[in-house]
PDB file of C-alpha atoms and ligand atoms in Angstrom:
ATOM      1  CA  MET A  28       0.034   0.694  -0.026  1.00 53.00           C
ATOM      2  CA  THR A  29       1.100   3.303  -1.043  1.00 53.00           C
ATOM      3  CA  PRO A  30       1.992   5.273   2.400  1.00 55.00           C
ATOM      4  CA  ARG A  31      -0.594   8.316   1.454  1.00 60.00           C
ATOM      5  CA  GLN A  32       1.351  12.007   1.998  1.00 58.00           C
ATOM      6  CA  PRO A  33       0.827  14.510   3.830  1.00 62.00           C
ATOM      7  CA  GLY A  34      -1.084  17.910   2.868  1.00 76.00           C
ATOM      8  CA  THR A  35       0.289  21.085   2.795  1.00 93.00           C
ATOM      9  CA  LEU A  36      -1.203  23.100   5.993  1.00 97.00           C
ATOM     10  CA  TYR A  37      -1.549  26.936   6.968  1.00 98.00           C
ATOM     11  CA  GLY A  38      -3.656  27.830   9.938  1.00 98.00           C
ATOM     12  CA  ILE A  39      -3.885  31.118  12.078  1.00 98.00           C
ATOM     13  CA  ILE A  40      -2.742  32.063  15.486  1.00 98.00           C
ATOM     14  CA  GLY A  41      -4.669  34.334  17.810  1.00 97.00           C
ATOM     15  CA  TYR A  42      -6.378  33.745  21.398  1.00 96.00           C
ATOM     16  CA  PRO A  43      -9.444  34.115  21.283  1.00 92.00           C
ATOM     17  CA  LEU A  44      -9.907  33.969  17.486  1.00 91.00           C
ATOM     18  CA  GLY A  45     -13.414  34.871  17.197  1.00 80.00           C
ATOM     19  CA  HIS A  46     -14.508  34.786  13.516  1.00 82.00           C
ATOM     20  CA  SER A  47     -11.195  35.287  11.275  1.00 90.00           C
ATOM     21  CA  LEU A  48     -11.948  35.516   7.976  1.00 95.00           C
ATOM     22  CA  SER A  49      -8.520  34.310   7.276  1.00 97.00           C
ATOM     23  CA  PRO A  50      -9.582  31.363   6.607  1.00 97.00           C
ATOM     24  CA  LEU A  51     -12.183  31.716   3.787  1.00 98.00           C
ATOM     25  CA  LEU A  52      -9.746  33.601   2.423  1.00 98.00           C
ATOM     26  CA  HIS A  53      -7.076  31.829   1.854  1.00 98.00           C
ATOM     27  CA  ASN A  54      -8.885  28.419   1.685  1.00 98.00           C
ATOM     28  CA  TRP A  55     -10.474  30.121  -2.038  1.00 98.00           C
ATOM     29  CA  GLY A  56      -7.009  31.492  -3.211  1.00 98.00           C
ATOM     30  CA  PHE A  57      -6.139  28.062  -3.181  1.00 98.00           C
ATOM     31  CA  SER A  58      -8.880  26.455  -4.550  1.00 97.00           C
ATOM     32  CA  GLN A  59      -8.909  29.226  -7.213  1.00 97.00           C
ATOM     33  CA  LEU A  60      -5.773  29.040  -8.411  1.00 97.00           C
ATOM     34  CA  GLY A  61      -5.427  24.768  -7.937  1.00 96.00           C
ATOM     35  CA  LEU A  62      -2.721  24.367  -5.258  1.00 96.00           C
ATOM     36  CA  ASP A  63      -2.442  22.322  -2.209  1.00 94.00           C
ATOM     37  CA  GLY A  64      -3.462  23.257   0.776  1.00 96.00           C
ATOM     38  CA  MET A  65      -5.599  23.944   3.807  1.00 97.00           C
ATOM     39  CA  TYR A  66      -5.664  26.808   5.889  1.00 98.00           C
ATOM     40  CA  MET A  67      -6.382  26.478   9.590  1.00 97.00           C
ATOM     41  CA  ALA A  68      -8.406  27.948  12.411  1.00 97.00           C
ATOM     42  CA  TRP A  69      -5.899  27.440  15.858  1.00 97.00           C
ATOM     43  CA  PRO A  70      -6.845  29.067  19.111  1.00 97.00           C
ATOM     44  CA  LEU A  71      -4.127  28.929  20.828  1.00 97.00           C
ATOM     45  CA  GLU A  72      -2.935  30.020  24.426  1.00 97.00           C
ATOM     46  CA  GLN A  73      -0.222  32.217  24.737  1.00 96.00           C
ATOM     47  CA  GLU A  74       1.712  29.686  26.943  1.00 97.00           C
ATOM     48  CA  LYS A  75       1.373  27.757  24.052  1.00 98.00           C
ATOM     49  CA  VAL A  76       3.034  29.603  21.068  1.00 98.00           C
ATOM     50  CA  ALA A  77       6.570  28.434  21.862  1.00 98.00           C
ATOM     51  CA  ASP A  78       5.270  24.384  20.966  1.00 98.00           C
ATOM     52  CA  PHE A  79       3.484  25.552  18.858  1.00 98.00           C
ATOM     53  CA  ILE A  80       5.969  27.150  16.662  1.00 98.00           C
ATOM     54  CA  THR A  81       8.952  23.809  17.902  1.00 97.00           C
ATOM     55  CA  ALA A  82       5.788  21.895  16.653  1.00 97.00           C
ATOM     56  CA  ALA A  83       5.305  23.779  13.317  1.00 96.00           C
ATOM     57  CA  ARG A  84       9.401  22.802  12.789  1.00 96.00           C
ATOM     58  CA  THR A  85       8.772  19.144  11.522  1.00 94.00           C
ATOM     59  CA  LEU A  86       4.409  19.162  10.601  1.00 95.00           C
ATOM     60  CA  PRO A  87       3.654  20.014   6.584  1.00 94.00           C
ATOM     61  CA  ILE A  88       2.988  23.460   8.332  1.00 97.00           C
ATOM     62  CA  ARG A  89       3.942  26.416   5.223  1.00 96.00           C
ATOM     63  CA  GLY A  90       2.636  29.709   6.417  1.00 98.00           C
ATOM     64  CA  VAL A  91       0.723  31.008   9.401  1.00 98.00           C
ATOM     65  CA  SER A  92      -1.128  34.164   9.930  1.00 98.00           C
ATOM     66  CA  VAL A  93      -0.552  35.574  13.455  1.00 97.00           C
ATOM     67  CA  THR A  94      -2.851  37.843  15.283  1.00 95.00           C
ATOM     68  CA  ILE A  95      -3.651  39.536  18.897  1.00 90.00           C
ATOM     69  CA  PRO A  96      -2.247  37.836  21.035  1.00 93.00           C
ATOM     70  CA  HIS A  97       1.560  36.405  19.431  1.00 96.00           C
ATOM     71  CA  LYS A  98       2.375  39.322  17.750  1.00 94.00           C
ATOM     72  CA  GLN A  99       5.424  40.391  19.679  1.00 93.00           C
ATOM     73  CA  THR A 100       5.334  36.838  21.708  1.00 95.00           C
ATOM     74  CA  VAL A 101       6.304  35.020  17.883  1.00 97.00           C
ATOM     75  CA  LEU A 102       9.527  37.373  17.336  1.00 96.00           C
ATOM     76  CA  PRO A 103      12.323  35.534  19.797  1.00 97.00           C
ATOM     77  CA  LEU A 104      10.671  32.459  18.567  1.00 98.00           C
ATOM     78  CA  LEU A 105      12.079  32.911  14.522  1.00 98.00           C
ATOM     79  CA  ASP A 106      14.589  31.848  13.124  1.00 98.00           C
ATOM     80  CA  ARG A 107      14.960  35.716  10.396  1.00 98.00           C
ATOM     81  CA  VAL A 108      12.491  38.539  11.006  1.00 98.00           C
ATOM     82  CA  SER A 109      12.364  41.615   8.193  1.00 96.00           C
ATOM     83  CA  ASP A 110      13.664  44.470   8.906  1.00 93.00           C
ATOM     84  CA  ARG A 111      10.139  46.117   8.532  1.00 91.00           C
ATOM     85  CA  ALA A 112       8.523  43.859  11.048  1.00 94.00           C
ATOM     86  CA  ARG A 113      11.517  44.635  13.952  1.00 93.00           C
ATOM     87  CA  ARG A 114      11.357  47.731  13.975  1.00 89.00           C
ATOM     88  CA  LEU A 115       7.557  47.929  13.853  1.00 91.00           C
ATOM     89  CA  GLY A 116       7.963  44.987  17.037  1.00 91.00           C
ATOM     90  CA  ALA A 117       5.560  42.133  15.473  1.00 93.00           C
ATOM     91  CA  VAL A 118       4.968  39.963  13.326  1.00 96.00           C
ATOM     92  CA  ASN A 119       2.274  38.882  11.406  1.00 97.00           C
ATOM     93  CA  THR A 120       3.412  35.889   8.590  1.00 98.00           C
ATOM     94  CA  LEU A 121       5.110  33.131   9.432  1.00 98.00           C
ATOM     95  CA  TYR A 122       6.640  31.899   6.151  1.00 98.00           C
ATOM     96  CA  TRP A 123       9.777  29.714   5.304  1.00 97.00           C
ATOM     97  CA  ASP A 124      12.901  30.048   3.003  1.00 96.00           C
ATOM     98  CA  ARG A 125      14.813  27.333   2.546  1.00 94.00           C
ATOM     99  CA  ASP A 126      14.781  25.745   6.323  1.00 94.00           C
ATOM    100  CA  ALA A 127      14.483  29.024   7.896  1.00 97.00           C
ATOM    101  CA  LEU A 128      11.214  30.040   9.882  1.00 98.00           C
ATOM    102  CA  CYS A 129      11.096  33.662   9.120  1.00 98.00           C
ATOM    103  CA  GLY A 130       8.308  37.081  10.589  1.00 98.00           C
ATOM    104  CA  GLU A 131       7.567  39.409   8.188  1.00 97.00           C
ATOM    105  CA  ASN A 132       4.460  41.262   8.479  1.00 96.00           C
ATOM    106  CA  THR A 133       2.407  42.200   5.907  1.00 98.00           C
ATOM    107  CA  ASP A 134      -0.101  44.543   7.569  1.00 97.00           C
ATOM    108  CA  VAL A 135       1.877  48.419   6.180  1.00 95.00           C
ATOM    109  CA  LEU A 136       1.476  46.352   3.748  1.00 95.00           C
ATOM    110  CA  GLY A 137      -1.431  45.887   3.816  1.00 97.00           C
ATOM    111  CA  PHE A 138      -2.666  49.133   5.457  1.00 98.00           C
ATOM    112  CA  LEU A 139      -0.666  51.518   2.680  1.00 97.00           C
ATOM    113  CA  ALA A 140      -1.975  50.376  -0.089  1.00 96.00           C
ATOM    114  CA  PRO A 141      -5.721  52.393  -0.583  1.00 96.00           C
ATOM    115  CA  LEU A 142      -2.628  55.019   0.330  1.00 97.00           C
ATOM    116  CA  ARG A 143      -0.227  54.718  -3.053  1.00 91.00           C
ATOM    117  CA  GLY A 144       0.503  57.967  -4.685  1.00 92.00           C
ATOM    118  CA  ARG A 145      -1.763  60.528  -2.976  1.00 95.00           C
ATOM    119  CA  SER A 146      -0.035  62.492  -0.398  1.00 96.00           C
ATOM    120  CA  PHE A 147      -1.481  64.140   3.016  1.00 98.00           C
ATOM    121  CA  SER A 148      -0.251  66.928   4.957  1.00 98.00           C
ATOM    122  CA  GLU A 149      -0.882  65.599   8.483  1.00 98.00           C
ATOM    123  CA  ALA A 150      -2.428  63.046   9.831  1.00 98.00           C
ATOM    124  CA  LEU A 151      -3.945  62.233  13.274  1.00 98.00           C
ATOM    125  CA  VAL A 152      -4.564  58.488  14.246  1.00 98.00           C
ATOM    126  CA  LEU A 153      -6.677  57.181  16.924  1.00 98.00           C
ATOM    127  CA  GLY A 154      -5.986  54.347  19.378  1.00 98.00           C
ATOM    128  CA  ALA A 155      -2.882  53.092  20.256  1.00 97.00           C
ATOM    129  CA  GLY A 156      -2.117  48.782  20.640  1.00 91.00           C
ATOM    130  CA  GLY A 157      -0.925  46.732  17.410  1.00 88.00           C
ATOM    131  CA  ALA A 158      -3.237  47.759  14.057  1.00 93.00           C
ATOM    132  CA  ALA A 159      -1.733  51.597  14.483  1.00 96.00           C
ATOM    133  CA  ARG A 160       1.755  50.621  14.822  1.00 94.00           C
ATOM    134  CA  ALA A 161       1.088  49.385  11.521  1.00 95.00           C
ATOM    135  CA  VAL A 162      -0.385  52.606  10.442  1.00 97.00           C
ATOM    136  CA  LEU A 163       2.520  54.767  11.715  1.00 97.00           C
ATOM    137  CA  ALA A 164       5.674  52.910  10.157  1.00 95.00           C
ATOM    138  CA  GLY A 165       2.966  53.579   7.523  1.00 96.00           C
ATOM    139  CA  LEU A 166       2.919  57.232   7.634  1.00 97.00           C
ATOM    140  CA  ALA A 167       6.467  57.185   7.925  1.00 95.00           C
ATOM    141  CA  GLU A 168       6.886  55.720   5.084  1.00 93.00           C
ATOM    142  CA  LEU A 169       4.667  57.533   2.687  1.00 96.00           C
ATOM    143  CA  GLY A 170       6.754  60.429   4.998  1.00 96.00           C
ATOM    144  CA  VAL A 171       3.516  62.259   5.810  1.00 98.00           C
ATOM    145  CA  PRO A 172       4.815  65.174   7.341  1.00 97.00           C
ATOM    146  CA  ARG A 173       3.128  65.544  10.673  1.00 98.00           C
ATOM    147  CA  VAL A 174       1.401  62.998  12.407  1.00 98.00           C
ATOM    148  CA  ARG A 175       0.083  62.945  15.769  1.00 98.00           C
ATOM    149  CA  LEU A 176      -1.593  60.062  17.638  1.00 98.00           C
ATOM    150  CA  ALA A 177      -4.335  60.629  19.652  1.00 98.00           C
ATOM    151  CA  ASN A 178      -5.319  57.382  22.713  1.00 98.00           C
ATOM    152  CA  ARG A 179      -8.135  57.674  25.180  1.00 98.00           C
ATOM    153  CA  THR A 180      -5.124  55.543  27.540  1.00 98.00           C
ATOM    154  CA  ALA A 181      -2.934  58.775  27.216  1.00 98.00           C
ATOM    155  CA  ALA A 182       0.438  57.249  28.626  1.00 98.00           C
ATOM    156  CA  ARG A 183       0.030  54.444  25.945  1.00 97.00           C
ATOM    157  CA  ALA A 184      -0.258  57.239  23.498  1.00 98.00           C
ATOM    158  CA  ARG A 185       2.934  59.312  24.743  1.00 98.00           C
ATOM    159  CA  GLU A 186       4.308  55.871  24.619  1.00 97.00           C
ATOM    160  CA  LEU A 187       3.701  54.633  21.126  1.00 97.00           C
ATOM    161  CA  ALA A 188       4.378  58.884  20.374  1.00 98.00           C
ATOM    162  CA  ALA A 189       7.661  58.795  21.064  1.00 98.00           C
ATOM    163  CA  GLU A 190       8.908  55.815  19.594  1.00 95.00           C
ATOM    164  CA  PHE A 191       6.954  56.791  16.013  1.00 96.00           C
ATOM    165  CA  GLY A 192       8.419  59.897  16.565  1.00 97.00           C
ATOM    166  CA  VAL A 193       5.332  61.503  16.202  1.00 98.00           C
ATOM    167  CA  GLU A 194       3.910  64.208  18.129  1.00 98.00           C
ATOM    168  CA  PRO A 195       1.215  62.855  20.841  1.00 98.00           C
ATOM    169  CA  LEU A 196      -2.365  64.026  21.505  1.00 98.00           C
ATOM    170  CA  PRO A 197      -4.501  64.591  24.562  1.00 98.00           C
ATOM    171  CA  TRP A 198      -8.678  62.141  24.163  1.00 98.00           C
ATOM    172  CA  GLU A 199     -10.605  64.837  24.344  1.00 97.00           C
ATOM    173  CA  GLU A 200      -8.444  67.354  21.531  1.00 97.00           C
ATOM    174  CA  ARG A 201      -8.926  65.112  18.970  1.00 97.00           C
ATOM    175  CA  ALA A 202     -11.758  66.831  17.396  1.00 96.00           C
ATOM    176  CA  ALA A 203      -9.801  70.353  17.058  1.00 91.00           C
ATOM    177  CA  VAL A 204      -6.817  69.580  14.601  1.00 89.00           C
ATOM    178  CA  GLY A 205      -6.898  69.869  10.985  1.00 90.00           C
ATOM    179  CA  ALA A 206      -6.035  66.482   9.714  1.00 97.00           C
ATOM    180  CA  ASP A 207      -6.761  66.425   6.340  1.00 98.00           C
ATOM    181  CA  LEU A 208      -5.970  61.720   7.259  1.00 98.00           C
ATOM    182  CA  ILE A 209      -7.643  60.414  10.255  1.00 98.00           C
ATOM    183  CA  VAL A 210      -7.258  57.296  10.639  1.00 98.00           C
ATOM    184  CA  ASN A 211      -9.586  55.386  13.010  1.00 98.00           C
ATOM    185  CA  ALA A 212      -7.350  52.613  14.446  1.00 98.00           C
ATOM    186  CA  SER A 213      -9.580  51.420  17.546  1.00 97.00           C
ATOM    187  CA  PRO A 214     -12.106  48.985  17.652  1.00 94.00           C
ATOM    188  CA  LEU A 215     -15.259  51.066  18.001  1.00 97.00           C
ATOM    189  CA  GLY A 216     -17.855  50.674  15.652  1.00 97.00           C
ATOM    190  CA  MET A 217     -16.806  47.463  15.103  1.00 94.00           C
ATOM    191  CA  ARG A 218     -19.974  44.590  14.614  1.00 90.00           C
ATOM    192  CA  GLY A 219     -20.984  43.211  18.615  1.00 89.00           C
ATOM    193  CA  GLU A 220     -20.467  45.526  21.729  1.00 90.00           C
ATOM    194  CA  ARG A 221     -19.226  48.613  20.033  1.00 92.00           C
ATOM    195  CA  ALA A 222     -21.611  48.785  17.345  1.00 92.00           C
ATOM    196  CA  GLY A 223     -22.791  51.998  16.169  1.00 95.00           C
ATOM    197  CA  GLU A 224     -19.280  53.669  18.302  1.00 98.00           C
ATOM    198  CA  THR A 225     -17.026  56.233  16.467  1.00 98.00           C
ATOM    199  CA  PRO A 226     -13.932  58.133  18.119  1.00 98.00           C
ATOM    200  CA  LEU A 227     -15.094  61.676  16.218  1.00 98.00           C
ATOM    201  CA  THR A 228     -18.652  62.607  15.101  1.00 98.00           C
ATOM    202  CA  ARG A 229     -19.380  64.818  12.017  1.00 97.00           C
ATOM    203  CA  GLU A 230     -17.721  68.171  13.278  1.00 96.00           C
ATOM    204  CA  GLY A 231     -14.720  66.048  13.725  1.00 97.00           C
ATOM    205  CA  PHE A 232     -13.187  66.203  10.186  1.00 98.00           C
ATOM    206  CA  SER A 233     -12.868  70.182   9.187  1.00 96.00           C
ATOM    207  CA  GLY A 234     -11.988  70.567   5.458  1.00 96.00           C
ATOM    208  CA  ARG A 235     -12.009  68.080   3.031  1.00 97.00           C
ATOM    209  CA  GLY A 236      -9.572  64.663   3.718  1.00 98.00           C
ATOM    210  CA  LEU A 237      -9.937  61.082   4.453  1.00 98.00           C
ATOM    211  CA  ALA A 238     -11.037  59.325   6.782  1.00 98.00           C
ATOM    212  CA  TYR A 239      -9.726  55.521   7.189  1.00 98.00           C
ATOM    213  CA  ASP A 240     -11.726  53.078   8.599  1.00 98.00           C
ATOM    214  CA  LEU A 241      -9.727  50.450   9.931  1.00 98.00           C
ATOM    215  CA  VAL A 242     -12.906  48.684  11.092  1.00 96.00           C
ATOM    216  CA  TYR A 243     -14.088  46.382   8.102  1.00 94.00           C
ATOM    217  CA  ASN A 244     -17.189  44.374  10.174  1.00 92.00           C
ATOM    218  CA  PRO A 245     -18.813  46.216   9.525  1.00 94.00           C
ATOM    219  CA  LEU A 246     -17.797  47.439   5.759  1.00 94.00           C
ATOM    220  CA  ARG A 247     -20.163  51.071   6.443  1.00 95.00           C
ATOM    221  CA  THR A 248     -18.928  52.109  10.056  1.00 97.00           C
ATOM    222  CA  ARG A 249     -19.934  55.284  12.259  1.00 98.00           C
ATOM    223  CA  PHE A 250     -17.163  56.447  11.546  1.00 98.00           C
ATOM    224  CA  LEU A 251     -16.978  56.632   8.141  1.00 98.00           C
ATOM    225  CA  ALA A 252     -20.739  58.209   7.829  1.00 98.00           C
ATOM    226  CA  GLU A 253     -19.947  61.113   9.638  1.00 98.00           C
ATOM    227  CA  ALA A 254     -17.038  61.089   7.703  1.00 98.00           C
ATOM    228  CA  GLU A 255     -18.579  61.199   4.554  1.00 98.00           C
ATOM    229  CA  SER A 256     -21.004  63.664   5.912  1.00 98.00           C
ATOM    230  CA  ALA A 257     -18.994  66.515   6.406  1.00 98.00           C
ATOM    231  CA  GLY A 258     -17.520  66.520   3.022  1.00 98.00           C
ATOM    232  CA  TRP A 259     -14.482  63.798   3.507  1.00 98.00           C
ATOM    233  CA  GLU A 260     -13.649  60.685   1.454  1.00 98.00           C
ATOM    234  CA  THR A 261     -13.815  56.906   3.428  1.00 98.00           C
ATOM    235  CA  GLN A 262     -11.923  54.488   2.995  1.00 98.00           C
ATOM    236  CA  ASP A 263     -13.095  51.309   4.575  1.00 97.00           C
ATOM    237  CA  GLY A 264     -10.925  48.753   6.139  1.00 97.00           C
ATOM    238  CA  LEU A 265     -11.636  45.845   3.497  1.00 97.00           C
ATOM    239  CA  GLY A 266      -8.661  47.110   0.984  1.00 96.00           C
ATOM    240  CA  MET A 267      -6.074  46.897   4.451  1.00 97.00           C
ATOM    241  CA  PHE A 268      -7.542  43.434   5.211  1.00 97.00           C
ATOM    242  CA  VAL A 269      -7.696  41.259   1.560  1.00 97.00           C
ATOM    243  CA  GLU A 270      -3.780  43.479   1.212  1.00 97.00           C
ATOM    244  CA  GLN A 271      -2.302  42.311   3.876  1.00 98.00           C
ATOM    245  CA  GLY A 272      -3.534  38.940   2.714  1.00 98.00           C
ATOM    246  CA  ARG A 273      -2.412  38.698  -0.801  1.00 98.00           C
ATOM    247  CA  ALA A 274       1.018  39.534   0.712  1.00 98.00           C
ATOM    248  CA  GLN A 275       0.868  35.986   3.138  1.00 98.00           C
ATOM    249  CA  PHE A 276      -0.641  34.351  -0.229  1.00 98.00           C
ATOM    250  CA  ARG A 277       2.416  35.780  -2.326  1.00 98.00           C
ATOM    251  CA  LEU A 278       4.231  35.053   1.000  1.00 97.00           C
ATOM    252  CA  TRP A 279       3.782  31.363   0.782  1.00 98.00           C
ATOM    253  CA  THR A 280       2.588  30.001  -2.705  1.00 97.00           C
ATOM    254  CA  GLY A 281       4.866  32.877  -5.174  1.00 97.00           C
ATOM    255  CA  ARG A 282       1.845  33.063  -6.888  1.00 97.00           C
ATOM    256  CA  GLU A 283      -0.745  36.233  -7.184  1.00 97.00           C
ATOM    257  CA  LEU A 284      -4.053  36.517  -4.933  1.00 97.00           C
ATOM    258  CA  PRO A 285      -7.091  37.556  -7.409  1.00 96.00           C
ATOM    259  CA  ALA A 286      -8.165  41.361  -5.686  1.00 95.00           C
ATOM    260  CA  ASP A 287     -11.241  41.729  -7.121  1.00 96.00           C
ATOM    261  CA  GLY A 288     -12.332  38.633  -6.863  1.00 97.00           C
ATOM    262  CA  ALA A 289     -11.113  38.458  -3.233  1.00 98.00           C
ATOM    263  CA  ARG A 290     -13.412  41.577  -2.653  1.00 96.00           C
ATOM    264  CA  GLU A 291     -16.615  39.884  -4.245  1.00 97.00           C
ATOM    265  CA  LEU A 292     -15.716  36.724  -1.945  1.00 98.00           C
ATOM    266  CA  LEU A 293     -14.765  38.727   1.941  1.00 97.00           C
ATOM    267  CA  ARG A 294     -17.807  41.368   0.882  1.00 96.00           C
ATOM    268  CA  ALA A 295     -20.656  38.904   0.630  1.00 96.00           C
ATOM    269  CA  ALA A 296     -19.581  37.254   3.441  1.00 96.00           C
ATOM    270  CA  LEU A 297     -20.443  40.130   5.565  1.00 93.00           C
ATOM    271  CA  GLY A 298     -23.113  40.294   3.853  1.00 91.00           C
ATOM    272  CA  TYR A 299     -22.800  43.416   0.815  1.00 88.00           C
TER     273      TYR A 299
HETATM  274  P1  NAP B 432      -5.806  46.802  20.170  1.00 75.75           P
HETATM  275  O1  NAP B 432      -3.960  46.382  20.741  1.00 75.75           O
HETATM  276  O2  NAP B 432      -6.514  45.749  20.974  1.00 75.75           O
HETATM  277  O3  NAP B 432      -5.696  48.481  20.241  1.00 75.75           O
HETATM  278  C1  NAP B 432      -6.802  48.476  21.569  1.00 75.75           C
HETATM  279  C2  NAP B 432      -7.253  50.335  20.492  1.00 75.75           C
HETATM  280  O4  NAP B 432      -8.539  50.798  20.664  1.00 75.75           O
HETATM  281  C3  NAP B 432      -5.681  50.892  21.463  1.00 75.75           C
HETATM  282  O5  NAP B 432      -5.065  51.769  21.802  1.00 75.75           O
HETATM  283  C4  NAP B 432      -6.853  51.083  23.076  1.00 75.75           C
HETATM  284  O6  NAP B 432      -7.234  52.281  24.111  1.00 75.75           O
HETATM  285  C5  NAP B 432      -8.584  51.199  22.113  1.00 75.75           C
HETATM  286  N1  NAP B 432      -9.459  51.512  21.870  1.00 75.75           N
HETATM  287  C6  NAP B 432      -9.767  50.286  22.382  1.00 75.75           C
HETATM  288  N2  NAP B 432     -11.185  50.217  23.378  1.00 75.75           N
HETATM  289  C7  NAP B 432     -11.845  52.083  23.003  1.00 75.75           C
HETATM  290  C8  NAP B 432     -12.823  52.452  23.781  1.00 75.75           C
HETATM  291  N3  NAP B 432     -14.036  52.406  24.256  1.00 75.75           N
HETATM  292  N4  NAP B 432     -12.259  53.958  23.379  1.00 75.75           N
HETATM  293  C9  NAP B 432     -11.069  54.700  23.370  1.00 75.75           C
HETATM  294  N5  NAP B 432     -10.325  53.743  22.397  1.00 75.75           N
HETATM  295  C10 NAP B 432     -10.382  52.697  23.105  1.00 75.75           C
HETATM  296  O7  NAP B 432      -6.975  46.803  18.856  1.00 75.75           O
HETATM  297  P2  NAP B 432      -5.468  46.828  17.085  1.00 75.75           P
HETATM  298  O8  NAP B 432      -4.961  45.170  16.490  1.00 75.75           O
HETATM  299  O9  NAP B 432      -4.882  46.957  17.504  1.00 75.75           O
HETATM  300  O10 NAP B 432      -6.995  46.292  16.423  1.00 75.75           O
HETATM  301  C11 NAP B 432      -8.170  47.662  15.992  1.00 75.75           C
HETATM  302  C12 NAP B 432      -8.364  47.090  15.054  1.00 75.75           C
HETATM  303  O11 NAP B 432      -8.328  47.460  14.035  1.00 75.75           O
HETATM  304  C13 NAP B 432      -9.846  45.972  15.672  1.00 75.75           C
HETATM  305  O12 NAP B 432     -11.225  47.042  15.372  1.00 75.75           O
HETATM  306  C14 NAP B 432      -9.312  45.282  14.288  1.00 75.75           C
HETATM  307  O13 NAP B 432     -10.596  44.715  14.158  1.00 75.75           O
HETATM  308  C15 NAP B 432      -8.623  46.599  13.357  1.00 75.75           C
HETATM  309  N6  NAP B 432      -7.951  45.830  12.392  1.00 75.75           N
HETATM  310  C16 NAP B 432      -8.021  45.838  11.339  1.00 75.75           C
HETATM  311  C17 NAP B 432      -7.039  45.636   9.848  1.00 75.75           C
HETATM  312  C18 NAP B 432      -7.048  45.179   8.660  1.00 75.75           C
HETATM  313  O14 NAP B 432      -7.380  44.639   8.283  1.00 75.75           O
HETATM  314  N7  NAP B 432      -8.349  45.743   8.238  1.00 75.75           N
HETATM  315  C19 NAP B 432      -5.963  44.435  10.518  1.00 75.75           C
HETATM  316  C20 NAP B 432      -5.279  45.246  11.944  1.00 75.75           C
HETATM  317  C21 NAP B 432      -6.628  45.517  12.802  1.00 75.75           C
HETATM  318  P3  NAP B 432      -6.196  51.839  25.437  1.00 75.75           P
HETATM  319  O15 NAP B 432      -5.298  52.176  25.123  1.00 75.75           O
HETATM  320  O16 NAP B 432      -6.702  52.784  26.706  1.00 75.75           O
HETATM  321  O17 NAP B 432      -6.745  50.973  25.615  1.00 75.75           O
END
């Protein structure tokens, strides 16, 4: 009898994982391109991360997405980490380069994708968690001359602002800023407990600019609706999600996950 060959495994680690759209996206990509691969959801508690990495070195796991709260934990466990991920202090993708287990961060590429070719004079970032780190790194790559960071917990804004060389702004003053790019990097507006909430109302959007919400479920958040009513352009978080996933897929397979089809797939999954 011929022994069965193991399949090629991919997956996402995080805890709790909640309802991730990554399995849908990547499994669709494998089937569209006729590739051998199965992407799974692996909820993993913090204390099990090191054992998981050891196991991944012997199992047919070819790629891993890493989400909250493990993006920092995995860093010292890898053979190589890209400069970008190291600067950020966060890895969201594991992939193999021959025998070396490598870490990359594709959130920055994802964040930048809808902004390519555009320029802004002043940005305001709302929130100081893991996503805000990717945003600040992206804004530095984009060369935005002035960036301010406001967060509910002031000390966290100060720390992160110092790390990235941007200006901290008291949370209470966030509506009085003349920025032309405002990014919501907080979970306000997300489906569930935070639905219908916004870090900024219409009065906070003065002049003209782009409101960019990292939240993608729902696609149409109150933050974007308030911005639109003030005459601002809007960008939802789906573009970032799709592009960070496409960058992962590229690292794992060397192939391009079709962008339009991916967006349609996820829009449908989100009920649009
Ligand atoms: P996180 O690390 O948990 O950070 C959350 C941030 O939001 C913290 O700065 C926190 O402030 C602030 N916050 C939480 N609740 C708040 C409230 N009620 N009022 C004001 N501020 C509040 O989360 P994250 O990983 O940065 O993710 C943030 C959001 O970005 C999530 O909605 C996530 O889904 C989204 N995201 C989207 C993509 C994408 O591809 N589109 C990628 C990554 C993340 P404190 O410091 O005061 O607690």
